[in-house]
mmCIF file of C-alpha atoms and ligand atoms in Angstrom:
data_model
loop_
_atom_site.group_PDB
_atom_site.id
_atom_site.type_symbol
_atom_site.label_atom_id
_atom_site.label_comp_id
_atom_site.label_asym_id
_atom_site.label_seq_id
_atom_site.Cartn_x
_atom_site.Cartn_y
_atom_site.Cartn_z
ATOM 1 C CA MET A 1 -12.781 69.962 47.571
ATOM 2 C CA MET A 2 -12.293 70.486 44.004
ATOM 3 C CA LYS A 3 -9.198 69.273 41.591
ATOM 4 C CA LEU A 4 -8.479 71.070 38.612
ATOM 5 C CA ARG A 5 -6.295 69.952 35.621
ATOM 6 C CA TYR A 6 -5.468 72.320 32.888
ATOM 7 C CA LEU A 7 -5.407 70.333 29.422
ATOM 8 C CA GLY A 8 -3.982 73.244 27.330
ATOM 9 C CA HIS A 9 -5.580 76.409 25.825
ATOM 10 C CA SER A 10 -9.036 77.096 27.664
ATOM 11 C CA ALA A 11 -9.424 73.160 28.454
ATOM 12 C CA PHE A 12 -9.620 72.145 31.878
ATOM 13 C CA GLU A 13 -10.806 68.717 34.021
ATOM 14 C CA LEU A 14 -12.699 69.498 36.695
ATOM 15 C CA LYS A 15 -13.563 66.928 39.519
ATOM 16 C CA GLY A 16 -16.007 68.037 42.206
ATOM 17 C CA GLY A 17 -19.116 67.297 43.823
ATOM 18 C CA GLY A 18 -19.041 63.440 42.564
ATOM 19 C CA ALA A 19 -18.610 64.473 38.794
ATOM 20 C CA VAL A 20 -15.909 64.798 36.313
ATOM 21 C CA ILE A 21 -16.515 68.153 34.219
ATOM 22 C CA LEU A 22 -14.817 69.219 30.967
ATOM 23 C CA THR A 23 -14.328 72.566 29.747
ATOM 24 C CA ASP A 24 -14.024 73.565 26.190
ATOM 25 C CA PRO A 25 -11.985 70.140 25.450
ATOM 26 C CA PHE A 26 -9.849 71.176 22.059
ATOM 27 C CA LEU A 27 -7.462 68.411 22.850
ATOM 28 C CA SER A 28 -6.645 67.047 19.113
ATOM 29 C CA GLY A 29 -5.602 69.508 16.494
ATOM 30 C CA GLY A 30 -3.538 71.727 18.964
ATOM 31 C CA PRO A 31 0.218 71.886 18.231
ATOM 32 C CA GLU A 32 1.382 71.086 21.721
ATOM 33 C CA SER A 33 1.396 67.637 22.744
ATOM 34 C CA ARG A 34 -1.913 66.791 25.058
ATOM 35 C CA LEU A 35 -4.127 64.191 26.236
ATOM 36 C CA SER A 36 -5.941 62.288 23.658
ATOM 37 C CA ALA A 37 -9.493 62.682 23.817
ATOM 38 C CA GLU A 38 -9.528 58.844 23.787
ATOM 39 C CA SER A 39 -7.805 58.616 27.375
ATOM 40 C CA PHE A 40 -11.172 60.490 28.475
ATOM 41 C CA GLU A 41 -13.231 57.609 29.659
ATOM 42 C CA GLU A 42 -15.550 58.830 32.572
ATOM 43 C CA VAL A 43 -16.959 62.217 31.949
ATOM 44 C CA ASP A 44 -19.986 63.408 33.196
ATOM 45 C CA PHE A 45 -20.651 67.078 31.786
ATOM 46 C CA ILE A 46 -18.607 69.080 29.044
ATOM 47 C CA PHE A 47 -19.337 73.022 29.316
ATOM 48 C CA VAL A 48 -18.499 74.387 25.780
ATOM 49 C CA THR A 49 -18.483 78.753 25.989
ATOM 50 C CA HIS A 50 -18.467 79.226 22.392
ATOM 51 C CA GLY A 51 -18.753 78.004 18.648
ATOM 52 C CA HIS A 52 -15.014 78.004 17.618
ATOM 53 C CA SER A 53 -13.226 75.154 16.643
ATOM 54 C CA ASP A 54 -10.364 75.637 19.731
ATOM 55 C CA HIS A 55 -13.474 75.585 22.098
ATOM 56 C CA ILE A 56 -15.778 72.989 20.657
ATOM 57 C CA GLY A 57 -12.623 70.666 20.090
ATOM 58 C CA ASP A 58 -13.237 66.953 20.900
ATOM 59 C CA THR A 59 -16.820 67.774 22.367
ATOM 60 C CA GLU A 60 -18.675 65.492 19.814
ATOM 61 C CA LYS A 61 -16.346 62.740 20.266
ATOM 62 C CA ILE A 62 -15.913 62.682 24.068
ATOM 63 C CA ALA A 63 -19.489 63.097 24.886
ATOM 64 C CA LEU A 64 -20.749 60.410 21.811
ATOM 65 C CA ARG A 65 -18.616 57.691 23.899
ATOM 66 C CA THR A 66 -18.541 58.908 27.313
ATOM 67 C CA GLY A 67 -22.310 59.917 27.412
ATOM 68 C CA ALA A 68 -21.105 63.363 28.835
ATOM 69 C CA ILE A 69 -24.362 66.124 29.134
ATOM 70 C CA VAL A 70 -23.167 68.902 26.814
ATOM 71 C CA VAL A 71 -23.881 72.308 28.695
ATOM 72 C CA ALA A 72 -23.865 75.566 26.135
ATOM 73 C CA ASN A 73 -26.242 77.731 25.015
ATOM 74 C CA PHE A 74 -29.357 77.419 23.534
ATOM 75 C CA GLU A 75 -28.151 77.549 19.954
ATOM 76 C CA LEU A 76 -25.101 75.392 20.450
ATOM 77 C CA CYS A 77 -27.166 72.785 22.122
ATOM 78 C CA HIS A 78 -29.242 72.921 18.938
ATOM 79 C CA TYR A 79 -26.018 72.025 16.886
ATOM 80 C CA PHE A 80 -25.134 69.322 19.396
ATOM 81 C CA GLY A 81 -28.378 67.995 19.636
ATOM 82 C CA LYS A 82 -28.724 67.184 15.943
ATOM 83 C CA LYS A 83 -25.321 65.440 16.136
ATOM 84 C CA GLY A 84 -27.150 62.800 18.910
ATOM 85 C CA LEU A 85 -25.344 64.725 21.855
ATOM 86 C CA THR A 86 -27.297 65.032 25.074
ATOM 87 C CA CYS A 87 -27.313 68.511 25.946
ATOM 88 C CA HIS A 88 -28.477 71.274 29.135
ATOM 89 C CA PRO A 89 -29.174 74.298 27.419
ATOM 90 C CA MET A 90 -28.794 77.748 29.302
ATOM 91 C CA HIS A 91 -28.738 81.415 28.181
ATOM 92 C CA ILE A 92 -26.461 84.507 29.773
ATOM 93 C CA GLY A 93 -27.379 85.283 33.324
ATOM 94 C CA GLY A 94 -28.963 82.069 34.101
ATOM 95 C CA SER A 95 -27.672 79.443 36.844
ATOM 96 C CA PHE A 96 -29.067 76.248 37.205
ATOM 97 C CA GLU A 97 -28.558 73.533 40.060
ATOM 98 C CA PHE A 98 -26.612 70.592 38.582
ATOM 99 C CA PRO A 99 -25.663 67.362 40.459
ATOM 100 C CA PHE A 100 -21.910 68.649 41.262
ATOM 101 C CA GLY A 101 -23.173 72.307 41.959
ATOM 102 C CA ARG A 102 -24.494 75.443 40.687
ATOM 103 C CA VAL A 103 -23.347 76.811 37.242
ATOM 104 C CA LYS A 104 -24.059 80.417 36.153
ATOM 105 C CA MET A 105 -23.750 81.425 32.304
ATOM 106 C CA THR A 106 -21.562 84.571 32.688
ATOM 107 C CA PRO A 107 -21.350 87.360 29.215
ATOM 108 C CA ALA A 108 -17.975 87.336 27.165
ATOM 109 C CA LEU A 109 -17.286 89.552 24.219
ATOM 110 C CA HIS A 110 -16.597 87.478 21.365
ATOM 111 C CA GLY A 111 -18.373 85.494 18.610
ATOM 112 C CA SER A 112 -19.298 82.277 18.662
ATOM 113 C CA ASP A 113 -20.465 80.909 15.184
ATOM 114 C CA ILE A 114 -19.413 77.358 14.484
ATOM 115 C CA MET A 115 -16.848 76.872 10.922
ATOM 116 C CA GLU A 116 -17.950 73.248 9.303
ATOM 117 C CA GLY A 117 -16.140 73.473 6.043
ATOM 118 C CA ASP A 118 -17.126 76.799 4.094
ATOM 119 C CA THR A 119 -20.230 77.041 6.034
ATOM 120 C CA ILE A 120 -21.120 79.391 8.901
ATOM 121 C CA ILE A 121 -23.657 78.151 11.380
ATOM 122 C CA PRO A 122 -24.602 80.493 13.711
ATOM 123 C CA GLY A 123 -23.938 79.583 17.425
ATOM 124 C CA GLY A 124 -25.423 81.963 19.718
ATOM 125 C CA ASN A 125 -23.803 84.128 21.811
ATOM 126 C CA PRO A 126 -20.269 83.277 23.961
ATOM 127 C CA CYS A 127 -20.387 82.726 27.528
ATOM 128 C CA GLY A 128 -18.246 82.254 30.285
ATOM 129 C CA PHE A 129 -19.067 79.840 33.560
ATOM 130 C CA LEU A 130 -19.169 80.435 37.125
ATOM 131 C CA PHE A 131 -19.221 77.323 38.820
ATOM 132 C CA ASP A 132 -20.066 76.706 42.765
ATOM 133 C CA ILE A 133 -18.662 73.168 43.857
ATOM 134 C CA GLY A 134 -19.551 72.796 47.705
ATOM 135 C CA GLY A 135 -18.955 76.753 48.001
ATOM 136 C CA VAL A 136 -15.460 76.672 45.817
ATOM 137 C CA LYS A 137 -16.303 79.067 43.175
ATOM 138 C CA VAL A 138 -14.387 78.813 39.767
ATOM 139 C CA TYR A 139 -14.895 81.231 37.079
ATOM 140 C CA HIS A 140 -14.057 80.199 33.860
ATOM 141 C CA ALA A 141 -13.894 83.663 31.627
ATOM 142 C CA GLY A 142 -14.309 81.558 27.974
ATOM 143 C CA ASP A 143 -12.985 84.017 24.982
ATOM 144 C CA THR A 144 -13.733 87.359 25.928
ATOM 145 C CA GLY A 145 -12.394 91.134 25.950
ATOM 146 C CA LEU A 146 -12.221 92.960 28.967
ATOM 147 C CA THR A 147 -16.070 94.062 30.313
ATOM 148 C CA MET A 148 -17.566 95.998 32.857
ATOM 149 C CA ASP A 149 -19.506 92.935 33.812
ATOM 150 C CA MET A 150 -16.637 91.207 35.249
ATOM 151 C CA GLN A 151 -16.532 93.731 38.341
ATOM 152 C CA LEU A 152 -20.047 91.940 39.392
ATOM 153 C CA LEU A 153 -17.818 88.982 39.957
ATOM 154 C CA ALA A 154 -16.145 90.678 42.863
ATOM 155 C CA GLU A 155 -19.320 89.931 45.347
ATOM 156 C CA GLU A 156 -19.111 86.201 44.241
ATOM 157 C CA GLY A 157 -15.639 85.302 46.135
ATOM 158 C CA VAL A 158 -14.180 83.485 43.202
ATOM 159 C CA LYS A 159 -11.512 81.042 44.345
ATOM 160 C CA ALA A 160 -9.757 80.985 41.106
ATOM 161 C CA ALA A 161 -10.312 83.131 37.594
ATOM 162 C CA LEU A 162 -9.384 81.244 34.329
ATOM 163 C CA LEU A 163 -8.920 84.525 32.226
ATOM 164 C CA PRO A 164 -7.329 84.484 28.607
ATOM 165 C CA ILE A 165 -4.093 86.646 28.104
ATOM 166 C CA GLY A 166 -3.195 85.930 24.314
ATOM 167 C CA GLY A 167 -4.737 88.749 23.218
ATOM 168 C CA ASN A 168 -5.903 89.621 19.212
ATOM 169 C CA PHE A 169 -9.117 87.571 19.759
ATOM 170 C CA VAL A 170 -9.581 88.285 23.690
ATOM 171 C CA MET A 171 -8.137 90.110 26.431
ATOM 172 C CA ASP A 172 -4.215 90.875 26.669
ATOM 173 C CA VAL A 173 -2.031 90.557 29.631
ATOM 174 C CA LYS A 174 -2.507 93.973 30.374
ATOM 175 C CA ASP A 175 -6.529 93.702 30.168
ATOM 176 C CA ALA A 176 -6.519 90.367 31.893
ATOM 177 C CA ALA A 177 -4.818 92.039 34.811
ATOM 178 C CA ARG A 178 -7.298 94.667 34.777
ATOM 179 C CA ALA A 179 -9.841 91.580 34.678
ATOM 180 C CA VAL A 180 -8.123 90.368 38.169
ATOM 181 C CA ASN A 181 -8.738 93.870 39.739
ATOM 182 C CA PHE A 182 -12.390 93.555 38.594
ATOM 183 C CA ILE A 183 -13.120 90.306 39.731
ATOM 184 C CA ARG A 184 -10.811 89.639 42.580
ATOM 185 C CA PRO A 185 -10.225 86.427 42.804
ATOM 186 C CA GLU A 186 -7.713 84.638 45.098
ATOM 187 C CA ILE A 187 -5.757 82.538 42.259
ATOM 188 C CA ALA A 188 -5.667 83.748 38.696
ATOM 189 C CA VAL A 189 -4.444 80.935 35.960
ATOM 190 C CA PRO A 190 -3.610 82.550 32.639
ATOM 191 C CA ILE A 191 -5.162 80.381 29.450
ATOM 192 C CA HIS A 192 -5.597 80.858 25.788
ATOM 193 C CA TYR A 193 -2.002 81.826 24.923
ATOM 194 C CA ASP A 194 0.845 80.571 22.761
ATOM 195 C CA THR A 195 -1.460 77.792 21.298
ATOM 196 C CA PHE A 196 -0.916 80.382 18.051
ATOM 197 C CA PRO A 197 1.495 82.637 16.954
ATOM 198 C CA VAL A 198 -1.277 85.100 16.766
ATOM 199 C CA ILE A 199 -1.973 84.914 20.467
ATOM 200 C CA LYS A 200 1.412 84.606 22.067
ATOM 201 C CA ALA A 201 1.726 86.157 25.378
ATOM 202 C CA ASP A 202 4.088 86.346 28.355
ATOM 203 C CA PRO A 203 2.154 84.795 31.566
ATOM 204 C CA GLY A 204 5.414 86.346 33.624
ATOM 205 C CA GLU A 205 4.276 89.788 32.354
ATOM 206 C CA PHE A 206 0.585 89.169 33.499
ATOM 207 C CA ALA A 207 1.962 87.650 37.035
ATOM 208 C CA ARG A 208 4.089 90.943 37.339
ATOM 209 C CA LEU A 209 1.082 93.326 36.572
ATOM 210 C CA VAL A 210 -1.397 91.422 38.677
ATOM 211 C CA GLY A 211 1.206 92.036 41.716
ATOM 212 C CA SER A 212 -0.021 91.573 45.031
ATOM 213 C CA ALA A 213 -3.906 91.617 43.781
ATOM 214 C CA ALA A 214 -4.115 87.655 43.317
ATOM 215 C CA GLU A 215 -1.838 84.656 43.389
ATOM 216 C CA VAL A 216 -1.196 83.850 39.623
ATOM 217 C CA ARG A 217 -0.686 80.329 38.699
ATOM 218 C CA ILE A 218 0.899 79.531 35.720
ATOM 219 C CA MET A 219 -0.239 76.074 34.804
ATOM 220 C CA LYS A 220 1.001 73.697 32.272
ATOM 221 C CA THR A 221 -0.699 71.245 30.074
ATOM 222 C CA GLY A 222 -1.285 68.282 32.450
ATOM 223 C CA ASP A 223 -0.698 70.271 35.645
ATOM 224 C CA GLU A 224 -3.219 69.897 38.601
ATOM 225 C CA MET A 225 -4.124 71.915 41.116
ATOM 226 C CA GLU A 226 -6.829 71.603 44.649
ATOM 227 C CA LEU A 227 -8.952 74.358 45.736
ATOM 228 C CA SER A 228 -10.509 74.347 48.741
HETATM 229 NI NI1 NI B 1 -13.029 82.038 19.793
HETATM 230 MN MN1 MN B 2 -10.371 80.796 21.288
#
């Protein structure tokens, strides 16, 4: 059993396998009202899909306070490591058995460099994550365009796919619906839209395009879902 709580944009809290896990914890700095980084007192792992600020978000703040282990690509781990964070580096296609379950790092078509003031720091390759917690599989796509690689996920029996639909930087609703047909998850959750004007999208249109291919759950910030 796993509990999934949407924290807005691409951020989720996953509770399962005895662990509290955050993904892309962009909490402060977002336009909508969200939970504050300070409200997370117990976090075991933070998974970061790429180096853009709307995904790194409050990783440093939360990890330093809670001692959470940051899981990201090798280059991002080097960057976080220099800031004093404890990291577990992975790379595309690799998987690892964590205490709570198994996680595979999946490909994403996007960028990953980190902007710090006027400086651009190389951030390796962007990714997604396939979580397997007690046999329940959740795919977090990260930021990505549609890829043929997503077809490989159809063999996994994905329970819930968290897919960006906002367009411009990532898949739009049409491509995200095509991704659902590639991945064949039981549940599809639209993410990464409406946060900024340039990624405005209609999740209802996404649901219409997905049709009967999956159950579309449109989650609002703070919404929870139990998966088993
Ligand atoms: Ni991005
Ligand atoms: Mn993004």
